[in-house]
Amino acid sequence: MPSEKMIIIDGNSLLHRAFHAIPPLSTSNGLATNAVFGFTNMLLKVLAEGKPAFIAVAFDKGKITFRHNEYRDYKGTRKPTPEELRPQFQLAKEVLRAMRIQIFELDNFEADDLIGTLSAKAEQTGLENIILTGDRDALQLVSPLTKVKLTKKGISELEDYDAGKVWDRFGITPAQYTDFRGLTGDSSDNIPGVPGIGEKTAARLLKEYGSLEALLAAADEIAGRVGTQLRTHKEQALMSKQLVTIQRTAPIDIAL
């Protein structure tokens, strides 16, 4: 008998993607509605196709989180939220409340951390999880019980990731994803990584050494420019891994 399913949606990610994917729409009063229209359409589609027993939507509560204490420039290159998008977050939450779908948001934490916490709690009860997001950081949560649906083009195409797909795409296991980003960094979140180390080199190094910590411990043995960069930027690599690591014990109440 298949286990029951829980769908966990990254509200911020989907609203941003819908806003940029759908041409401007507005009410007779001039209130922009394109993002909430796209978000709601995708929500209805996911419910119809996935038929989940449980569903939750996570949102960022504010722009400053515990990660800014570790790295002041975290997400420092992000553009401000467009003015036409700002009021649509409340509209989307009104839709969710009308549909009796639980919303999770928490000061000092990102939606990612709430998604990680929700999926961990669900896994403990044997639930299958499907995480719907445009943020590749969620790939670290992939497990036998958790899969990720990544928005690929706007909001119309989704790409399913299990452990095999993560390996095919990046050459790493889901558990190595944070090590991987510790090396490559992530320009979208202004995470520095190790300069000059790209995805192919990072995957090769992790295939050989297993983890970022083991790699850095052996950095003196690595010749050439890669070894020099690892030794020079050791602390930056460890900080980058920490920044990209999703917290799975956020203090949220959930009764499945």
mmCIF file of C-alpha atoms in Angstrom:
data_model
loop_
_atom_site.group_PDB
_atom_site.id
_atom_site.type_symbol
_atom_site.label_atom_id
_atom_site.label_comp_id
_atom_site.label_asym_id
_atom_site.label_seq_id
_atom_site.Cartn_x
_atom_site.Cartn_y
_atom_site.Cartn_z
ATOM 1 C CA MET A 1 0.000 0.000 0.000
ATOM 2 C CA PRO A 2 1.531 3.356 -0.999
ATOM 3 C CA SER A 3 2.158 5.816 1.807
ATOM 4 C CA GLU A 4 0.210 9.061 2.010
ATOM 5 C CA LYS A 5 1.635 12.151 0.375
ATOM 6 C CA MET A 6 2.371 15.638 1.634
ATOM 7 C CA ILE A 7 2.973 18.514 -0.761
ATOM 8 C CA ILE A 8 5.084 21.385 0.599
ATOM 9 C CA ILE A 9 5.127 24.568 -1.467
ATOM 10 C CA ASP A 10 7.694 27.382 -1.426
ATOM 11 C CA GLY A 11 5.282 30.319 -1.549
ATOM 12 C CA ASN A 12 7.891 33.035 -2.107
ATOM 13 C CA SER A 13 9.605 31.182 -4.921
ATOM 14 C CA LEU A 14 6.396 30.387 -6.786
ATOM 15 C CA LEU A 15 4.948 33.890 -6.481
ATOM 16 C CA HIS A 16 8.157 35.451 -7.811
ATOM 17 C CA ARG A 17 8.237 33.025 -10.724
ATOM 18 C CA ALA A 18 4.562 33.549 -11.529
ATOM 19 C CA PHE A 19 5.031 37.324 -11.449
ATOM 20 C CA HIS A 20 7.796 37.177 -14.057
ATOM 21 C CA ALA A 21 6.127 34.465 -16.175
ATOM 22 C CA ILE A 22 2.652 35.948 -16.579
ATOM 23 C CA PRO A 23 1.904 39.250 -18.359
ATOM 24 C CA PRO A 24 0.508 42.095 -16.227
ATOM 25 C CA LEU A 25 -3.054 41.583 -14.990
ATOM 26 C CA SER A 26 -5.000 43.804 -12.620
ATOM 27 C CA THR A 27 -8.404 44.413 -11.059
ATOM 28 C CA SER A 28 -10.654 47.311 -12.071
ATOM 29 C CA ASN A 29 -9.055 49.226 -9.176
ATOM 30 C CA GLY A 30 -5.571 48.727 -10.615
ATOM 31 C CA LEU A 31 -4.424 46.063 -8.137
ATOM 32 C CA ALA A 32 -1.888 43.759 -9.815
ATOM 33 C CA THR A 33 -2.974 40.097 -9.815
ATOM 34 C CA ASN A 34 -0.719 38.265 -12.309
ATOM 35 C CA ALA A 35 1.430 36.553 -9.646
ATOM 36 C CA VAL A 36 -1.486 35.342 -7.517
ATOM 37 C CA PHE A 37 -3.320 34.201 -10.668
ATOM 38 C CA GLY A 38 -0.339 32.078 -11.777
ATOM 39 C CA PHE A 39 0.287 30.842 -8.227
ATOM 40 C CA THR A 40 -3.352 29.742 -7.813
ATOM 41 C CA ASN A 41 -3.423 27.999 -11.180
ATOM 42 C CA MET A 42 -0.291 26.048 -10.298
ATOM 43 C CA LEU A 43 -1.704 25.192 -6.854
ATOM 44 C CA LEU A 44 -4.921 23.811 -8.380
ATOM 45 C CA LYS A 45 -2.934 21.811 -10.937
ATOM 46 C CA VAL A 46 -0.684 20.291 -8.257
ATOM 47 C CA LEU A 47 -3.682 19.372 -6.094
ATOM 48 C CA ALA A 48 -5.481 17.742 -9.033
ATOM 49 C CA GLU A 49 -2.447 15.765 -10.205
ATOM 50 C CA GLY A 50 -0.827 14.934 -6.852
ATOM 51 C CA LYS A 51 -3.956 14.244 -4.779
ATOM 52 C CA PRO A 52 -2.052 14.802 -1.507
ATOM 53 C CA ALA A 53 -3.399 13.873 1.909
ATOM 54 C CA PHE A 54 -1.585 16.892 3.390
ATOM 55 C CA ILE A 55 -0.472 20.251 2.023
ATOM 56 C CA ALA A 56 1.430 23.217 3.459
ATOM 57 C CA VAL A 57 2.815 26.462 2.071
ATOM 58 C CA ALA A 58 5.891 28.173 3.544
ATOM 59 C CA PHE A 59 6.776 31.862 3.232
ATOM 60 C CA ASP A 60 9.701 34.056 4.262
ATOM 61 C CA LYS A 61 8.651 36.262 7.179
ATOM 62 C CA GLY A 62 11.186 39.048 6.567
ATOM 63 C CA LYS A 63 14.388 39.860 4.728
ATOM 64 C CA ILE A 64 16.751 39.436 7.707
ATOM 65 C CA THR A 65 17.442 35.912 8.975
ATOM 66 C CA PHE A 66 19.993 34.166 11.184
ATOM 67 C CA ARG A 67 22.196 33.754 8.070
ATOM 68 C CA HIS A 68 22.789 37.504 7.946
ATOM 69 C CA ASN A 69 24.462 37.214 11.361
ATOM 70 C CA GLU A 70 26.936 34.782 9.799
ATOM 71 C CA TYR A 71 27.446 36.700 6.549
ATOM 72 C CA ARG A 72 26.238 40.286 6.299
ATOM 73 C CA ASP A 73 26.182 40.243 2.476
ATOM 74 C CA TYR A 74 23.982 37.129 2.250
ATOM 75 C CA LYS A 75 21.558 37.710 -0.675
ATOM 76 C CA GLY A 76 23.109 41.175 -0.961
ATOM 77 C CA THR A 77 22.876 41.199 -4.763
ATOM 78 C CA ARG A 78 19.133 40.494 -4.868
ATOM 79 C CA LYS A 79 17.012 43.164 -6.518
ATOM 80 C CA PRO A 80 14.186 44.677 -4.430
ATOM 81 C CA THR A 81 10.754 43.037 -4.725
ATOM 82 C CA PRO A 82 8.827 44.803 -7.529
ATOM 83 C CA GLU A 83 6.146 47.176 -6.206
ATOM 84 C CA GLU A 84 3.436 45.388 -8.233
ATOM 85 C CA LEU A 85 4.341 42.085 -6.558
ATOM 86 C CA ARG A 86 4.367 43.211 -2.922
ATOM 87 C CA PRO A 87 0.571 43.306 -2.317
ATOM 88 C CA GLN A 88 0.129 39.980 -4.093
ATOM 89 C CA PHE A 89 1.707 38.075 -1.204
ATOM 90 C CA GLN A 90 -1.267 38.975 0.992
ATOM 91 C CA LEU A 91 -3.669 38.100 -1.834
ATOM 92 C CA ALA A 92 -2.055 34.667 -2.178
ATOM 93 C CA LYS A 93 -2.369 34.106 1.569
ATOM 94 C CA GLU A 94 -6.069 35.058 1.361
ATOM 95 C CA VAL A 95 -6.522 32.409 -1.344
ATOM 96 C CA LEU A 96 -4.749 29.814 0.814
ATOM 97 C CA ARG A 97 -6.830 30.658 3.895
ATOM 98 C CA ALA A 98 -10.024 30.440 1.824
ATOM 99 C CA MET A 99 -8.920 26.967 0.692
ATOM 100 C CA ARG A 100 -8.072 26.029 4.326
ATOM 101 C CA ILE A 101 -4.419 25.398 3.419
ATOM 102 C CA GLN A 102 -1.964 25.826 6.285
ATOM 103 C CA ILE A 103 0.553 28.692 5.962
ATOM 104 C CA PHE A 104 3.910 28.594 7.780
ATOM 105 C CA GLU A 105 6.175 31.615 8.342
ATOM 106 C CA LEU A 106 8.557 32.432 11.178
ATOM 107 C CA ASP A 107 10.737 35.393 12.123
ATOM 108 C CA ASN A 108 14.465 34.910 11.518
ATOM 109 C CA PHE A 109 13.928 31.835 9.291
ATOM 110 C CA GLU A 110 13.578 31.424 5.540
ATOM 111 C CA ALA A 111 10.836 29.434 3.828
ATOM 112 C CA ASP A 112 13.562 26.839 3.034
ATOM 113 C CA ASP A 113 14.080 26.134 6.730
ATOM 114 C CA LEU A 114 10.366 25.667 7.319
ATOM 115 C CA ILE A 115 10.171 23.352 4.298
ATOM 116 C CA GLY A 116 13.113 21.365 5.670
ATOM 117 C CA THR A 117 11.469 21.124 9.096
ATOM 118 C CA LEU A 118 8.083 20.123 7.679
ATOM 119 C CA SER A 119 9.606 17.445 5.456
ATOM 120 C CA ALA A 120 11.682 16.060 8.354
ATOM 121 C CA LYS A 121 8.600 15.804 10.586
ATOM 122 C CA ALA A 122 6.601 14.176 7.792
ATOM 123 C CA GLU A 123 9.373 11.656 7.049
ATOM 124 C CA GLN A 124 9.386 10.624 10.726
ATOM 125 C CA THR A 125 5.774 9.485 10.320
ATOM 126 C CA GLY A 126 6.471 7.686 7.032
ATOM 127 C CA LEU A 127 4.844 10.275 4.787
ATOM 128 C CA GLU A 128 6.087 10.840 1.247
ATOM 129 C CA ASN A 129 6.970 14.470 0.545
ATOM 130 C CA ILE A 130 6.841 16.445 -2.679
ATOM 131 C CA ILE A 131 8.515 19.862 -2.415
ATOM 132 C CA LEU A 132 7.489 22.380 -5.056
ATOM 133 C CA THR A 133 10.000 25.206 -5.472
ATOM 134 C CA GLY A 134 12.247 27.094 -7.848
ATOM 135 C CA ASP A 135 15.157 26.994 -5.373
ATOM 136 C CA ARG A 136 17.746 24.304 -6.087
ATOM 137 C CA ASP A 137 18.922 24.376 -2.453
ATOM 138 C CA ALA A 138 15.937 22.107 -1.740
ATOM 139 C CA LEU A 139 17.793 19.283 -3.529
ATOM 140 C CA GLN A 140 19.707 18.619 -0.288
ATOM 141 C CA LEU A 141 16.381 17.404 1.167
ATOM 142 C CA VAL A 142 15.902 14.653 -1.434
ATOM 143 C CA SER A 143 15.648 11.208 0.198
ATOM 144 C CA PRO A 144 13.813 7.910 -0.323
ATOM 145 C CA LEU A 145 10.686 9.657 1.048
ATOM 146 C CA THR A 146 11.212 13.179 -0.340
ATOM 147 C CA LYS A 147 11.287 14.343 -3.942
ATOM 148 C CA VAL A 148 11.592 17.862 -5.326
ATOM 149 C CA LYS A 149 9.677 19.396 -8.209
ATOM 150 C CA LEU A 150 11.731 22.314 -9.559
ATOM 151 C CA THR A 151 10.109 24.984 -11.692
ATOM 152 C CA LYS A 152 12.041 24.877 -14.931
ATOM 153 C CA LYS A 153 10.597 27.498 -17.263
ATOM 154 C CA GLY A 154 8.432 30.127 -15.594
ATOM 155 C CA ILE A 155 5.783 28.077 -13.810
ATOM 156 C CA SER A 156 4.575 25.934 -16.707
ATOM 157 C CA GLU A 157 7.292 23.264 -16.628
ATOM 158 C CA LEU A 158 8.370 21.202 -13.640
ATOM 159 C CA GLU A 159 11.376 18.909 -13.338
ATOM 160 C CA ASP A 160 11.219 15.988 -10.905
ATOM 161 C CA TYR A 161 14.295 15.267 -8.796
ATOM 162 C CA ASP A 162 15.011 12.082 -6.890
ATOM 163 C CA ALA A 163 18.512 10.967 -5.837
ATOM 164 C CA GLY A 164 19.215 9.526 -9.296
ATOM 165 C CA LYS A 165 18.282 12.773 -11.029
ATOM 166 C CA VAL A 166 20.505 14.789 -8.635
ATOM 167 C CA TRP A 167 23.404 12.466 -9.508
ATOM 168 C CA ASP A 168 22.726 12.693 -13.251
ATOM 169 C CA ARG A 169 22.535 16.489 -13.152
ATOM 170 C CA PHE A 170 25.361 17.343 -10.723
ATOM 171 C CA GLY A 171 27.412 14.171 -10.176
ATOM 172 C CA ILE A 172 26.784 14.233 -6.405
ATOM 173 C CA THR A 173 24.400 12.712 -3.853
ATOM 174 C CA PRO A 174 21.704 14.901 -2.239
ATOM 175 C CA ALA A 175 23.676 14.682 1.038
ATOM 176 C CA GLN A 176 26.677 16.270 -0.741
ATOM 177 C CA TYR A 177 24.721 19.229 -2.107
ATOM 178 C CA THR A 178 25.784 21.576 0.709
ATOM 179 C CA ASP A 179 29.443 20.511 0.268
ATOM 180 C CA PHE A 180 29.032 21.155 -3.462
ATOM 181 C CA ARG A 181 27.735 24.707 -2.933
ATOM 182 C CA GLY A 182 30.406 25.307 -0.309
ATOM 183 C CA LEU A 183 32.860 24.897 -3.196
ATOM 184 C CA THR A 184 30.967 26.466 -6.122
ATOM 185 C CA GLY A 185 29.110 29.165 -4.209
ATOM 186 C CA ASP A 186 25.785 30.478 -5.477
ATOM 187 C CA SER A 187 25.627 33.855 -7.215
ATOM 188 C CA SER A 188 21.828 34.102 -6.806
ATOM 189 C CA ASP A 189 22.238 34.210 -2.995
ATOM 190 C CA ASN A 190 25.622 36.002 -3.078
ATOM 191 C CA ILE A 191 27.341 32.978 -1.516
ATOM 192 C CA PRO A 192 31.054 33.148 -2.404
ATOM 193 C CA GLY A 193 32.285 29.518 -2.354
ATOM 194 C CA VAL A 194 35.867 28.980 -3.533
ATOM 195 C CA PRO A 195 36.897 31.234 -6.452
ATOM 196 C CA GLY A 196 37.719 29.321 -9.612
ATOM 197 C CA ILE A 197 36.010 26.062 -8.632
ATOM 198 C CA GLY A 198 33.087 25.256 -10.907
ATOM 199 C CA GLU A 199 30.499 22.493 -10.801
ATOM 200 C CA LYS A 200 32.520 19.840 -12.657
ATOM 201 C CA THR A 201 35.614 20.322 -10.490
ATOM 202 C CA ALA A 202 33.499 20.350 -7.316
ATOM 203 C CA ALA A 203 31.755 17.099 -8.289
ATOM 204 C CA ARG A 204 35.099 15.439 -9.110
ATOM 205 C CA LEU A 205 36.635 16.481 -5.782
ATOM 206 C CA LEU A 206 33.617 15.298 -3.785
ATOM 207 C CA LYS A 207 33.600 11.986 -5.642
ATOM 208 C CA GLU A 208 37.177 11.503 -4.452
ATOM 209 C CA TYR A 209 37.032 12.934 -0.910
ATOM 210 C CA GLY A 210 33.365 12.513 0.046
ATOM 211 C CA SER A 211 32.792 15.768 1.951
ATOM 212 C CA LEU A 212 33.984 19.359 2.057
ATOM 213 C CA GLU A 213 35.603 18.836 5.460
ATOM 214 C CA ALA A 214 37.561 15.777 4.270
ATOM 215 C CA LEU A 215 38.629 17.652 1.146
ATOM 216 C CA LEU A 216 39.860 20.674 3.121
ATOM 217 C CA ALA A 217 41.717 18.394 5.547
ATOM 218 C CA ALA A 218 43.610 16.979 2.566
ATOM 219 C CA ALA A 219 44.134 20.340 0.833
ATOM 220 C CA ASP A 220 47.909 20.290 1.450
ATOM 221 C CA GLU A 221 48.161 17.189 -0.744
ATOM 222 C CA ILE A 222 46.308 18.757 -3.680
ATOM 223 C CA ALA A 223 48.640 20.255 -6.239
ATOM 224 C CA GLY A 224 48.209 23.237 -8.519
ATOM 225 C CA ARG A 225 45.742 26.100 -8.491
ATOM 226 C CA VAL A 226 42.875 24.066 -7.002
ATOM 227 C CA GLY A 227 44.957 23.159 -3.929
ATOM 228 C CA THR A 228 46.078 26.784 -3.520
ATOM 229 C CA GLN A 229 42.489 28.061 -3.722
ATOM 230 C CA LEU A 230 41.247 25.490 -1.216
ATOM 231 C CA ARG A 231 43.954 26.403 1.292
ATOM 232 C CA THR A 232 43.454 30.147 0.795
ATOM 233 C CA HIS A 233 39.644 30.087 1.000
ATOM 234 C CA LYS A 234 39.099 27.317 3.542
ATOM 235 C CA GLU A 235 37.049 29.411 5.994
ATOM 236 C CA GLN A 236 35.015 30.936 3.172
ATOM 237 C CA ALA A 237 34.166 27.446 1.862
ATOM 238 C CA LEU A 238 32.992 26.289 5.299
ATOM 239 C CA MET A 239 30.928 29.463 5.769
ATOM 240 C CA SER A 240 29.372 28.993 2.314
ATOM 241 C CA LYS A 241 28.360 25.443 3.191
ATOM 242 C CA GLN A 242 26.831 26.658 6.434
ATOM 243 C CA LEU A 243 24.862 29.384 4.645
ATOM 244 C CA VAL A 244 23.357 26.963 2.134
ATOM 245 C CA THR A 245 22.486 24.305 4.744
ATOM 246 C CA ILE A 246 18.741 24.161 5.405
ATOM 247 C CA GLN A 247 17.799 24.038 9.085
ATOM 248 C CA ARG A 248 15.428 21.151 9.779
ATOM 249 C CA THR A 249 14.557 21.909 13.398
ATOM 250 C CA ALA A 250 12.824 25.293 13.138
ATOM 251 C CA PRO A 251 10.489 25.878 16.117
ATOM 252 C CA ILE A 252 7.144 25.458 14.351
ATOM 253 C CA ASP A 253 4.074 23.636 15.616
ATOM 254 C CA ILE A 254 2.699 20.996 13.291
ATOM 255 C CA ALA A 255 0.080 18.360 13.977
ATOM 256 C CA LEU A 256 -0.187 16.114 10.955
#
